[in-house]
XYZ file of C-alpha atoms in Angstrom:
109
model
C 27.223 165.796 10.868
C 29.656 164.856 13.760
C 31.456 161.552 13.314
C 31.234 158.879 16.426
C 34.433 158.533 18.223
C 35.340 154.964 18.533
C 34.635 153.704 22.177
C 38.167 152.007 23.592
C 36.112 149.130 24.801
C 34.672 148.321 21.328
C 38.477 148.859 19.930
C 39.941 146.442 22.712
C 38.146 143.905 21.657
C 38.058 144.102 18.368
C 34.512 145.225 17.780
C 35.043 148.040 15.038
C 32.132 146.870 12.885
C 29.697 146.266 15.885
C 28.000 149.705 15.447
C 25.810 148.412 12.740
C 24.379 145.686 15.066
C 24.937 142.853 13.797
C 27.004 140.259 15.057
C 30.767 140.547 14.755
C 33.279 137.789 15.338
C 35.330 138.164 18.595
C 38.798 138.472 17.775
C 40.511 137.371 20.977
C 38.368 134.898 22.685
C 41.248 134.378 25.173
C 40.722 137.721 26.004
C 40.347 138.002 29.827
C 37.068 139.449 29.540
C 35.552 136.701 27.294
C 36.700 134.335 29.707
C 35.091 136.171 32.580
C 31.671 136.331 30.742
C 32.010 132.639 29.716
C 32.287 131.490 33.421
C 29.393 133.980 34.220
C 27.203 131.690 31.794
C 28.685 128.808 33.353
C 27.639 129.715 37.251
C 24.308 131.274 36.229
C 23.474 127.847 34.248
C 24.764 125.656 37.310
C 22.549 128.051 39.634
C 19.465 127.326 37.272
C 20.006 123.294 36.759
C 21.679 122.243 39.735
C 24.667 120.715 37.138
C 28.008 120.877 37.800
C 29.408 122.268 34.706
C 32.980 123.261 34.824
C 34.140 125.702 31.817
C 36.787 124.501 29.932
C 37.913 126.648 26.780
C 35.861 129.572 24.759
C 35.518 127.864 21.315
C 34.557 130.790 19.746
C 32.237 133.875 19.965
C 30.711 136.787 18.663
C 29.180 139.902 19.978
C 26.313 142.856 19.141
C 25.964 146.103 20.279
C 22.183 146.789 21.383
C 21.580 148.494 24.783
C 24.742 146.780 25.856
C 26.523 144.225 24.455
C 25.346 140.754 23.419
C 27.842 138.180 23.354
C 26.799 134.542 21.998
C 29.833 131.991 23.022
C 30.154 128.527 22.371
C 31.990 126.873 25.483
C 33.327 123.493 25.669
C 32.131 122.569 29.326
C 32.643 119.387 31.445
C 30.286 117.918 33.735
C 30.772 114.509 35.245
C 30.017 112.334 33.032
C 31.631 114.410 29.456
C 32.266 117.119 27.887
C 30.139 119.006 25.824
C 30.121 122.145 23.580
C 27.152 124.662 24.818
C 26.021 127.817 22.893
C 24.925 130.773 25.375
C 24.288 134.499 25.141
C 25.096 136.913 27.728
C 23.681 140.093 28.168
C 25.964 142.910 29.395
C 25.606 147.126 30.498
C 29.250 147.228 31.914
C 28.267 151.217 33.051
C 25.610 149.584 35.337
C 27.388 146.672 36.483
C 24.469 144.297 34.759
C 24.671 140.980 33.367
C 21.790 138.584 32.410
C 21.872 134.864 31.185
C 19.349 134.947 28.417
C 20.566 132.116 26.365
C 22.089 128.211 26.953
C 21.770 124.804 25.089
C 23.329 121.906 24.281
C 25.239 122.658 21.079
C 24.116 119.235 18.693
C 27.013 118.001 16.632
């Protein structure tokens, strides 16, 4: 049986054990892709509530491989009143360009 070669995207971002579809911890949440998906929450949320949310640090995150990549972030976010840490999940097919909002509350502490 031929062995799957390990996709550089999954490597870069530390995503070796995603393959079995569960959720893996994201290694680098600085990583410049994290970030961008974080702010994509951010604007998609602000386009949905009217808010002015304003992202200010990836807290932490993890991802899943299903037709695309899942990743769940929690994002410390200031409107104008305070800040807040929000939990959201993000949706991507990189190969078509495709990103959907599908999760984003209030994280309760």
């Amino acid at each position: 049986m031929p062995q799957l070669a390990t996709s550089p995207l999954l490597h870069d971002y530390g995503f070796q054990d995603a393959l079995t579809g569960g959720w893996t911890p994201i290694k680098n949440i600085k990583d410049p892709h994290v970030i961008e998906i974080a702010k994509f929450a951010i604007n998609e949320y602000k386009k949905k509530s009217k808010g002015n949310l304003k992202l200010e640090e990836v807290e932490k995150g993890e991802t899943q491989v299903v037709s695309g990549i899942n990743y769940k972030l929690v994002l410390q976010a200031k409107d104008e009143t305070a800040d807040n840490s929000y939990e959201a999940v993000v949706w991507e097919k990189a190969w078509l360009k495709f990103r959907k909002l599908t999760f984003f509350t209030l994280v309760r502490g």
